[in-house]
PDB file of C-alpha atoms in Angstrom:
ATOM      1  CA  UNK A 234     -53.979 -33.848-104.791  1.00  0.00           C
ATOM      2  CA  UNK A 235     -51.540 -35.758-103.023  1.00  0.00           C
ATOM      3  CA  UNK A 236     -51.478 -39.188-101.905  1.00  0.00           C
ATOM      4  CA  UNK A 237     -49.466 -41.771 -99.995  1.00  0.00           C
ATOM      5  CA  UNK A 238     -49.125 -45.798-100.834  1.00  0.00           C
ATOM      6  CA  UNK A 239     -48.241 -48.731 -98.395  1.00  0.00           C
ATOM      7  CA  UNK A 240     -48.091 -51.394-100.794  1.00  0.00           C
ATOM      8  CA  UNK A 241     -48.116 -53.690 -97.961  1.00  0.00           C
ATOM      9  CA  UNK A 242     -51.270 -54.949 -95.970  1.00  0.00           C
ATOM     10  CA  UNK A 243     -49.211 -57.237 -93.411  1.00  0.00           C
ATOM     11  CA  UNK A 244     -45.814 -57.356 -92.464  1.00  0.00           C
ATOM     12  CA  UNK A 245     -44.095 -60.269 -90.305  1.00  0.00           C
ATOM     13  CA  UNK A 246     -41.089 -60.008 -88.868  1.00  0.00           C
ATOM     14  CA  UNK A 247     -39.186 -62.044 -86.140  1.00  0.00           C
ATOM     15  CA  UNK A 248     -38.025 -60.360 -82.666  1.00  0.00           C
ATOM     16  CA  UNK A 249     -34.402 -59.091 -83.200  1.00  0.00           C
ATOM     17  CA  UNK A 250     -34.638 -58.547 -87.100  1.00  0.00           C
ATOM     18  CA  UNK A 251     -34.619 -55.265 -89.028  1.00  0.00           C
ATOM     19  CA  UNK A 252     -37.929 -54.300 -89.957  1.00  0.00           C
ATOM     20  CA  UNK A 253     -39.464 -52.420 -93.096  1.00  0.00           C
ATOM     21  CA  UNK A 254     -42.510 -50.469 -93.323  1.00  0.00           C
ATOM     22  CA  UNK A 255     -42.737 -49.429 -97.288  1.00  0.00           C
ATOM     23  CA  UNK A 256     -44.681 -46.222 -98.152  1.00  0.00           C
ATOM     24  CA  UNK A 257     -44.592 -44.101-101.537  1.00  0.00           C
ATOM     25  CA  UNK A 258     -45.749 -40.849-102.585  1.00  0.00           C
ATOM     26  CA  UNK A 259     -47.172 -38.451-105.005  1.00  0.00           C
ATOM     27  CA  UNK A 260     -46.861 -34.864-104.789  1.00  0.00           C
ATOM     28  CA  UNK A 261     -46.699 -32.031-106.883  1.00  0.00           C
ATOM     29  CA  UNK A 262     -43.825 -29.942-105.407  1.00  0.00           C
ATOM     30  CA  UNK A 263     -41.948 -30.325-101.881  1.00  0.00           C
ATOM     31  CA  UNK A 264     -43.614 -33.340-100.100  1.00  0.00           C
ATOM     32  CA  UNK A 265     -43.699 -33.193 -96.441  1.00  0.00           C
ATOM     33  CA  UNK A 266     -44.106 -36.664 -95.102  1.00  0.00           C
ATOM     34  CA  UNK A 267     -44.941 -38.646 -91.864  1.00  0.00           C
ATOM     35  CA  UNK A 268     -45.080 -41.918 -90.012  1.00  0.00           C
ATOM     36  CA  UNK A 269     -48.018 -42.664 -87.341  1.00  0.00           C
ATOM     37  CA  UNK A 270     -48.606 -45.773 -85.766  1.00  0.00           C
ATOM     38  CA  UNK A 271     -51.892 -47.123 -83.760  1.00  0.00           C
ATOM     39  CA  UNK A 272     -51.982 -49.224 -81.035  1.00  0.00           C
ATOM     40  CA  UNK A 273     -55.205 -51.569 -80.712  1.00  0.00           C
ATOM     41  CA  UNK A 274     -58.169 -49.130 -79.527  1.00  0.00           C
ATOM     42  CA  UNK A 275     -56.271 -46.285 -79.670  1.00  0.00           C
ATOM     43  CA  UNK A 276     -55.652 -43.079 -81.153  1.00  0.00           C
ATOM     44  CA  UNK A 277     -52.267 -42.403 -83.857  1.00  0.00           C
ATOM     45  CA  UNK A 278     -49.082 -41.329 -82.451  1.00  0.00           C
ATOM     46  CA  UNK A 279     -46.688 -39.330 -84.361  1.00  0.00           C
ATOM     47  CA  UNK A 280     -43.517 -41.227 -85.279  1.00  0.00           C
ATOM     48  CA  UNK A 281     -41.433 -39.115 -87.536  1.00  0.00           C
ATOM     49  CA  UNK A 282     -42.036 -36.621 -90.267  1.00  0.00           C
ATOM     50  CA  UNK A 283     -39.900 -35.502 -93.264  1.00  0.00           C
ATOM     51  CA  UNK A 284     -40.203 -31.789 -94.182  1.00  0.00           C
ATOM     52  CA  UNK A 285     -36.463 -30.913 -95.234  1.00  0.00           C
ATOM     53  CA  UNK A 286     -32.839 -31.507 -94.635  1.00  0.00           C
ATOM     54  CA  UNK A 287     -31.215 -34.959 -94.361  1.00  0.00           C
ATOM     55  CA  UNK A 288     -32.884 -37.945 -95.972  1.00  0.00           C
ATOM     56  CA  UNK A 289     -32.575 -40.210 -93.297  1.00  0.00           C
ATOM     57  CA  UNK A 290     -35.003 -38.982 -90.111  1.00  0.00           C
ATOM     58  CA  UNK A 291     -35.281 -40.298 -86.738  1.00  0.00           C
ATOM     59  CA  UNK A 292     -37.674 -40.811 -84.586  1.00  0.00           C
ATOM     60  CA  UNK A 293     -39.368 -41.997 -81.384  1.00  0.00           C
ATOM     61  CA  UNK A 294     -39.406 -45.929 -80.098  1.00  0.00           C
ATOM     62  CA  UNK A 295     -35.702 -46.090 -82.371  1.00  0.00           C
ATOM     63  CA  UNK A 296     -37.879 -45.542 -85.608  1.00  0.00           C
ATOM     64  CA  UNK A 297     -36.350 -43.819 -88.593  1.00  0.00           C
ATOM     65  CA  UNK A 298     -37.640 -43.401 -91.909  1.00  0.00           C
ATOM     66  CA  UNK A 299     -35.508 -43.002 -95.017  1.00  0.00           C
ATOM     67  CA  UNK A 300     -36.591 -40.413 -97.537  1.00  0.00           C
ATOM     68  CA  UNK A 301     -35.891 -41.343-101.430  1.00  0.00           C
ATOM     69  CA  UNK A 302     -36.636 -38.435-104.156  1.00  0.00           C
ATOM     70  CA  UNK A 303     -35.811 -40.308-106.949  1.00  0.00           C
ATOM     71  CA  UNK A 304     -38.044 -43.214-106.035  1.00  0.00           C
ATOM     72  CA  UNK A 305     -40.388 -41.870-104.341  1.00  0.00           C
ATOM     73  CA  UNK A 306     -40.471 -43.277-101.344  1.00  0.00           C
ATOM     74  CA  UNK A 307     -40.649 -43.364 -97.239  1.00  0.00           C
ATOM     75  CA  UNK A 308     -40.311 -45.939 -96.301  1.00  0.00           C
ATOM     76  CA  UNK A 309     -39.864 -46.711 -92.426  1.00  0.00           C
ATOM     77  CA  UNK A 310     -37.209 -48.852 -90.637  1.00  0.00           C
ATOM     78  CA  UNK A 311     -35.802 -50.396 -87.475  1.00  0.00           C
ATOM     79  CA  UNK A 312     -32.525 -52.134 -87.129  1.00  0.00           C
ATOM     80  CA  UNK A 313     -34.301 -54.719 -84.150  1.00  0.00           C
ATOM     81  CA  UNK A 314     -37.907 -55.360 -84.009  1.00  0.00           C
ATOM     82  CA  UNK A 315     -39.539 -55.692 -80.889  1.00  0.00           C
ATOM     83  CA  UNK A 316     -42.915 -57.505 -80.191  1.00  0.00           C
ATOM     84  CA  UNK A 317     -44.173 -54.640 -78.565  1.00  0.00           C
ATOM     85  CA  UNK A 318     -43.400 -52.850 -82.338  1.00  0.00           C
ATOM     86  CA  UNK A 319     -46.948 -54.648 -83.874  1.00  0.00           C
ATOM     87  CA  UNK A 320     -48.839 -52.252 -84.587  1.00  0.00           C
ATOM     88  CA  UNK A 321     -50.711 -50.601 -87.256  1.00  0.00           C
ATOM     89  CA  UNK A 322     -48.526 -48.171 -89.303  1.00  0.00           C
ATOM     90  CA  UNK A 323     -49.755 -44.897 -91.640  1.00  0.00           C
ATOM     91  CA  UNK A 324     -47.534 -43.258 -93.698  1.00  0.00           C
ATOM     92  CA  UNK A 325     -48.991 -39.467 -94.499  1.00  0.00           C
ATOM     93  CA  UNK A 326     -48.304 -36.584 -96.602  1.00  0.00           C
ATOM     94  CA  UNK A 327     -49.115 -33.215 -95.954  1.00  0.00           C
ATOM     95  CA  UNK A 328     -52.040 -31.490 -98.020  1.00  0.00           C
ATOM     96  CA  UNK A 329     -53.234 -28.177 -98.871  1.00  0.00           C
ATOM     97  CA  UNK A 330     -57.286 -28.723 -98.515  1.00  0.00           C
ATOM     98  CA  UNK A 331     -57.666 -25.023 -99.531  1.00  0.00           C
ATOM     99  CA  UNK A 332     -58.704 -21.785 -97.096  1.00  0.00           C
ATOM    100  CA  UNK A 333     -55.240 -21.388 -95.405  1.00  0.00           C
ATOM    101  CA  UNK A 334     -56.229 -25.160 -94.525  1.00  0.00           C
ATOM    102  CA  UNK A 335     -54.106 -27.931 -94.536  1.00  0.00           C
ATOM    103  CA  UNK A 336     -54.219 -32.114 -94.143  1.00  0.00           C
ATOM    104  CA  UNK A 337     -52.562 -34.789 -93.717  1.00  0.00           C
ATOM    105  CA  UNK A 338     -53.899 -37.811 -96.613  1.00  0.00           C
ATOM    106  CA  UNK A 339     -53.021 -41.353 -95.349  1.00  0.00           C
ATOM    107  CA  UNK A 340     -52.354 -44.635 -96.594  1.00  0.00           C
ATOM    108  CA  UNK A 341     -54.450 -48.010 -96.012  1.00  0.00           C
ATOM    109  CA  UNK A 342     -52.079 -48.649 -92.829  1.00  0.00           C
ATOM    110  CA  UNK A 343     -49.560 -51.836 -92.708  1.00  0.00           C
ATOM    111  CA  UNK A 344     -49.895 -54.083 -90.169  1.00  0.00           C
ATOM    112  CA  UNK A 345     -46.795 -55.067 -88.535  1.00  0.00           C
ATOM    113  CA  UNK A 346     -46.574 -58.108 -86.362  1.00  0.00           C
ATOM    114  CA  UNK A 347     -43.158 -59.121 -84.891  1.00  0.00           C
ATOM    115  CA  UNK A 348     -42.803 -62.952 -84.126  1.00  0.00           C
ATOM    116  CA  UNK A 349     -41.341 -63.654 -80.721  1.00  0.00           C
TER     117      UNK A 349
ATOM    118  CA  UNK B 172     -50.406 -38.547 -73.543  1.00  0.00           C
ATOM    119  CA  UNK B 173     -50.718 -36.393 -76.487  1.00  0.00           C
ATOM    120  CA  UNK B 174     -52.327 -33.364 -75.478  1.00  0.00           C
ATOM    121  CA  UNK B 175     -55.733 -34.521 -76.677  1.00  0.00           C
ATOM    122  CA  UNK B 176     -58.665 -36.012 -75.323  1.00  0.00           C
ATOM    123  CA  UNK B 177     -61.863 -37.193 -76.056  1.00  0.00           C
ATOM    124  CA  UNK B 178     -64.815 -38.164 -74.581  1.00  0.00           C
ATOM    125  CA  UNK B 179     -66.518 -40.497 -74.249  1.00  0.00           C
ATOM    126  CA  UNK B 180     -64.304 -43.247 -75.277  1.00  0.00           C
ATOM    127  CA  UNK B 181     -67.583 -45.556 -75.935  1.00  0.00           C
ATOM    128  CA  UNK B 182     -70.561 -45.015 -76.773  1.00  0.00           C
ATOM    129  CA  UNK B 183     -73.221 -47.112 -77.800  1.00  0.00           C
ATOM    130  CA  UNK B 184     -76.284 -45.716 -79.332  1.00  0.00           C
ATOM    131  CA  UNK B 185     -79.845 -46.472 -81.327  1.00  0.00           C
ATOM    132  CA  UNK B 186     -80.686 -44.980 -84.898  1.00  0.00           C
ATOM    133  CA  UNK B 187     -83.033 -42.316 -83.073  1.00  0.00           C
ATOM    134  CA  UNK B 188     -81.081 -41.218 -80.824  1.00  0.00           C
ATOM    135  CA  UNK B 189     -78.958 -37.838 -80.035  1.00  0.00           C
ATOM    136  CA  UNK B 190     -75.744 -37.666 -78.653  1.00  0.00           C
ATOM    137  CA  UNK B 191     -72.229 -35.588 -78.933  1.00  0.00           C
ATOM    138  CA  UNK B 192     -68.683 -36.046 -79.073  1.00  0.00           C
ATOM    139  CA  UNK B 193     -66.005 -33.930 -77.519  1.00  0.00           C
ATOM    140  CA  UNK B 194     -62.519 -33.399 -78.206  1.00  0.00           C
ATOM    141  CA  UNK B 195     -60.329 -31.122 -76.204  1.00  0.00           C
ATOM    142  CA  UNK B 196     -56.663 -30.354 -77.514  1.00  0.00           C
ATOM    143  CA  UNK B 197     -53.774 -28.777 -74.542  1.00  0.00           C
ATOM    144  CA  UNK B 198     -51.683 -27.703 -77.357  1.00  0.00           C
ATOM    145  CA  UNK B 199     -52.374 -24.046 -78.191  1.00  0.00           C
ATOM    146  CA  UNK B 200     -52.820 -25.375 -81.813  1.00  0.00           C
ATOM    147  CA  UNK B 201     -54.553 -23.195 -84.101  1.00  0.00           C
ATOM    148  CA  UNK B 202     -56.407 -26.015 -85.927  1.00  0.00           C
ATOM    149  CA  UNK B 203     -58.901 -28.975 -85.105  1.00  0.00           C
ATOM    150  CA  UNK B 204     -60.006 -32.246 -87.424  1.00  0.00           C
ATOM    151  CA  UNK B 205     -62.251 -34.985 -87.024  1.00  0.00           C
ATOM    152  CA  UNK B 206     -61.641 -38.222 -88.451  1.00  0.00           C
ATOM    153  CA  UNK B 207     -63.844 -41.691 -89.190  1.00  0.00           C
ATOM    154  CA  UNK B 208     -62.048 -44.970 -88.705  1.00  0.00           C
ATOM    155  CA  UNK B 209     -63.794 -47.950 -90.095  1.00  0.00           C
ATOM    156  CA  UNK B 210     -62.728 -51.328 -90.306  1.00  0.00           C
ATOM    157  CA  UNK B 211     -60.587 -52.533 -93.562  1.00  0.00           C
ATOM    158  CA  UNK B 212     -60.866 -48.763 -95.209  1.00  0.00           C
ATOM    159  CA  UNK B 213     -58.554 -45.851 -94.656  1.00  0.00           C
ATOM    160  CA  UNK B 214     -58.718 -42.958 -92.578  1.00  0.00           C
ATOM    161  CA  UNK B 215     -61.688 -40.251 -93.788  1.00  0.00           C
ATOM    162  CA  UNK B 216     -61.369 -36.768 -92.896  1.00  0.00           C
ATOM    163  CA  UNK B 217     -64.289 -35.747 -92.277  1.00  0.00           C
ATOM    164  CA  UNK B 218     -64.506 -31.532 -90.934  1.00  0.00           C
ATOM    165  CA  UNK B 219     -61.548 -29.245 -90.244  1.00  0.00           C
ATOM    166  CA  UNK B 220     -61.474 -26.406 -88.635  1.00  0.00           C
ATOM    167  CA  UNK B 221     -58.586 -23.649 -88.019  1.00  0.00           C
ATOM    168  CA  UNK B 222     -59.150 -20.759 -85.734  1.00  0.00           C
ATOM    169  CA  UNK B 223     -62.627 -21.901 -85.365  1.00  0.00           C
ATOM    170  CA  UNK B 224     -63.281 -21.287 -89.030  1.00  0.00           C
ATOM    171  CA  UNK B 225     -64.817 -24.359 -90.780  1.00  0.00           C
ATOM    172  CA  UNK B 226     -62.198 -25.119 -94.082  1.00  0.00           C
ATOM    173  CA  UNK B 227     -62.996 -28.244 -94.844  1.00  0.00           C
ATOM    174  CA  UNK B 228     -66.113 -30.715 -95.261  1.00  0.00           C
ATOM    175  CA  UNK B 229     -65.349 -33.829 -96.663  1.00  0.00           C
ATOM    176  CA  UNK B 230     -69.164 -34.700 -97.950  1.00  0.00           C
ATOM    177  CA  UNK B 231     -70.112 -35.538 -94.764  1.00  0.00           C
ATOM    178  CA  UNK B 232     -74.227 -36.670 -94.180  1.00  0.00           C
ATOM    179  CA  UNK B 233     -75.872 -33.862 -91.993  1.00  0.00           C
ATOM    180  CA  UNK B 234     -76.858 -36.324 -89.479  1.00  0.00           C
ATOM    181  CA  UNK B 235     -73.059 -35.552 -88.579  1.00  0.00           C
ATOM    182  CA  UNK B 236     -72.887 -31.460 -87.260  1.00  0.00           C
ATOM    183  CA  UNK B 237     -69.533 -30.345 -86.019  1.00  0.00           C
ATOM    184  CA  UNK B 238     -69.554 -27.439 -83.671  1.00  0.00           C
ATOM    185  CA  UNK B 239     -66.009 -25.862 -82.469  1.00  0.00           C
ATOM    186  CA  UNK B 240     -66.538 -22.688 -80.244  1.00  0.00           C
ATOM    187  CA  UNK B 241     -63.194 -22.212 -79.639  1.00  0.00           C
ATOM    188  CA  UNK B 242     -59.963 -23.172 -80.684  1.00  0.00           C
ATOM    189  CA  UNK B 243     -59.361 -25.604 -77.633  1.00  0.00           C
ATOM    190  CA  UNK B 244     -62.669 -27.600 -78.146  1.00  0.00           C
ATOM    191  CA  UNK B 245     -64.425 -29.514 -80.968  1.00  0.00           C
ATOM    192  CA  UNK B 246     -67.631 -30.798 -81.152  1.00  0.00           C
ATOM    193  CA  UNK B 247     -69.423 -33.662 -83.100  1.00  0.00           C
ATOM    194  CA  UNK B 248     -73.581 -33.873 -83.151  1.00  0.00           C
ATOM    195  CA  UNK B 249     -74.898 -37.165 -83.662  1.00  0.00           C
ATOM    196  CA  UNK B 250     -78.241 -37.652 -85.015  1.00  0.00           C
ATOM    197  CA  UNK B 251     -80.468 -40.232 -86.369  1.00  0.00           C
ATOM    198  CA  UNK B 252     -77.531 -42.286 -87.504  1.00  0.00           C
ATOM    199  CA  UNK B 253     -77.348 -45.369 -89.191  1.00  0.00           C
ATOM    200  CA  UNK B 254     -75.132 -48.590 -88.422  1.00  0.00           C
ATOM    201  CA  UNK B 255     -72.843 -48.152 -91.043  1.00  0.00           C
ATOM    202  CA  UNK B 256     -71.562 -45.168 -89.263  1.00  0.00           C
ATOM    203  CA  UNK B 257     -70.239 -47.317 -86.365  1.00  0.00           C
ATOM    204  CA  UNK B 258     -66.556 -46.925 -85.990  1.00  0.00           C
ATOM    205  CA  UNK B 259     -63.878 -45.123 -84.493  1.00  0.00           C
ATOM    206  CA  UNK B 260     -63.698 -41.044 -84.253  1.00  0.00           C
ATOM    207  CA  UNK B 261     -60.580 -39.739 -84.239  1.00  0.00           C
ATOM    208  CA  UNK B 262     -59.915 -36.059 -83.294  1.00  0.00           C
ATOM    209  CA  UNK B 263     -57.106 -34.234 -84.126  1.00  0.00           C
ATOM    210  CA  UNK B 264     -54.899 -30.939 -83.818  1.00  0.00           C
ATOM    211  CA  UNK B 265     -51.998 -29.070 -85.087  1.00  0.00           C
ATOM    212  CA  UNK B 266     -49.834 -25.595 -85.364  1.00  0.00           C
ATOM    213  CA  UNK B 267     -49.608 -24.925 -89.165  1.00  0.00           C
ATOM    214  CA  UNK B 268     -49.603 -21.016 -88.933  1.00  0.00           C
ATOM    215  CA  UNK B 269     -46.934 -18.807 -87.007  1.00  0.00           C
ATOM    216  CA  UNK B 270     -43.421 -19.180 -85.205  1.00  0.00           C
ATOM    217  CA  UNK B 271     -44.536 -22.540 -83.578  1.00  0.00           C
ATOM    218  CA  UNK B 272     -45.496 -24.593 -86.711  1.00  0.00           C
ATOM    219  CA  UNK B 273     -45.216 -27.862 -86.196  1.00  0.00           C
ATOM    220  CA  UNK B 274     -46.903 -30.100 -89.365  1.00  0.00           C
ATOM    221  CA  UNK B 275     -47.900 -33.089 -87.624  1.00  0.00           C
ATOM    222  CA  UNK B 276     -51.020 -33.615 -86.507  1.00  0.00           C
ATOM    223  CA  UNK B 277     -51.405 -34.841 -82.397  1.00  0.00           C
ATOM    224  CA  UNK B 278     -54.341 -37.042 -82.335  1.00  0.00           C
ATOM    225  CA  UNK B 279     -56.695 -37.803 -79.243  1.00  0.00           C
ATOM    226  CA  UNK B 280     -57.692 -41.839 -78.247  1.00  0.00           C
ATOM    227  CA  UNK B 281     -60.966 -41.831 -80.517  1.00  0.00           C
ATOM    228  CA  UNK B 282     -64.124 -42.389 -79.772  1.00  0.00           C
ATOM    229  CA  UNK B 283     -65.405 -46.118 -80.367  1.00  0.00           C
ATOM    230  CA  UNK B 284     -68.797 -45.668 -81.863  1.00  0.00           C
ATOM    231  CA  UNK B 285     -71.541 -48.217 -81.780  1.00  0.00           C
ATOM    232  CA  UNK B 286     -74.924 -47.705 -83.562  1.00  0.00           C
ATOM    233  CA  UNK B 287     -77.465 -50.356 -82.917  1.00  0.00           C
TER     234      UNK B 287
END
């Protein structure tokens, strides 16, 4: 099966700084990849995804996500963090759940607070 | 907006007690999840369903009975529950068949479950 990581529980960040959202992977074969975030009482919004192509993807809100075969990673950046960015963040990978069925398997979550 | 919503977005109700969730997606999408949310663990899938074909159940207690009569609408059953089971339902939907394929999964606002 495959699974995601966010190694992180909590990130702070100040208003104005670059931000990192760290997320790794295991797959067997051709991951496809994604970044949701959750507002307070709400449902997830899709941010990005990573299927194929060029390793750096964009995204809404000025998101993008940087995808890293040798390491394994995804993880998700901005180059100025807004307060409005905290959030919750899931990282997710794409899953054949068997049928003609597929999932998405997500990580804990990260919570990202930016610091006015 | 994402094309998915749910109803009712609270709902507060005793052990002995029956009640149902609905989740309505805009998308044409061919395939339909439902989702638990609890505090500090991460997301469970719990049903899926693709072209109103159950796929998936994720060992999910019969007191929880998903119902999806048509690809636009899912259902969740609620009975005799237990408070552990209070938390947030997500639903969800996505294209993963045909010319329109998408990957990503939309989700609706959730349902904020309380069992007393």
């Amino acid at each position: 099966a495959q699974s995601v990581a966010q190694p992180e529980d909590q990130v702070n960040v100040a208003e104005g700084n670059p931000l990192t959202v760290k997320c790794t992977y295991s797959v067997s074969g051709n991951p496809y990849l994604f970044w949701y975030v959750q507002y307070p009482n709400r449902g997830l919004q899709f941010l990005l995804k990573y299927i194929t192509g060029d390793n750096l993807v964009k995204g809404s809100y000025g998101f993008e996500a940087e995808f890293n075969k040798s390491q394994t990673s995804f993880h998700l950046k901005k180059p100025s963090a807004l307060v409005s960015d905290s959030a919750l963040y899931f990282c997710a990978v794409r899953d054949y759940s068997g049928a003609g069925s597929y999932q998405l398997t997500f990580g804990k979550g990260t919570k990202l607070s930016v610091i006015p | 907006e994402t094309g998915v919503t749910q109803t009712p977005r609270h709902l507060v109700m005793g052990m002995t007690n029956k009640k149902s969730l609905k989740c309505e997606q805009h998308l044409g999408h061919n395939a339909m999840y439902w989702y638990k949310q609890s505090a500090k663990k991460p997301l469970e899938l719990m049903f899926v369903y693709n072209f109103k074909e159950q796929t998936e159940n994720n060992s999910v207690p019969s007191r929880f009975s998903p119902e999806c009569p048509n690809s636009s609408h899912l259902f969740l059953h609620l009975h005799t529950l237990q408070p552990e089971d209070s938390a947030l339902y997500l639903c969800a939907s996505s294209q993963d068949r045909g010319t329109a394929l998408t990957y990503e999964q939309y989700f609706g606002p959730g349902t904020r479950l309380t069992v007393t």
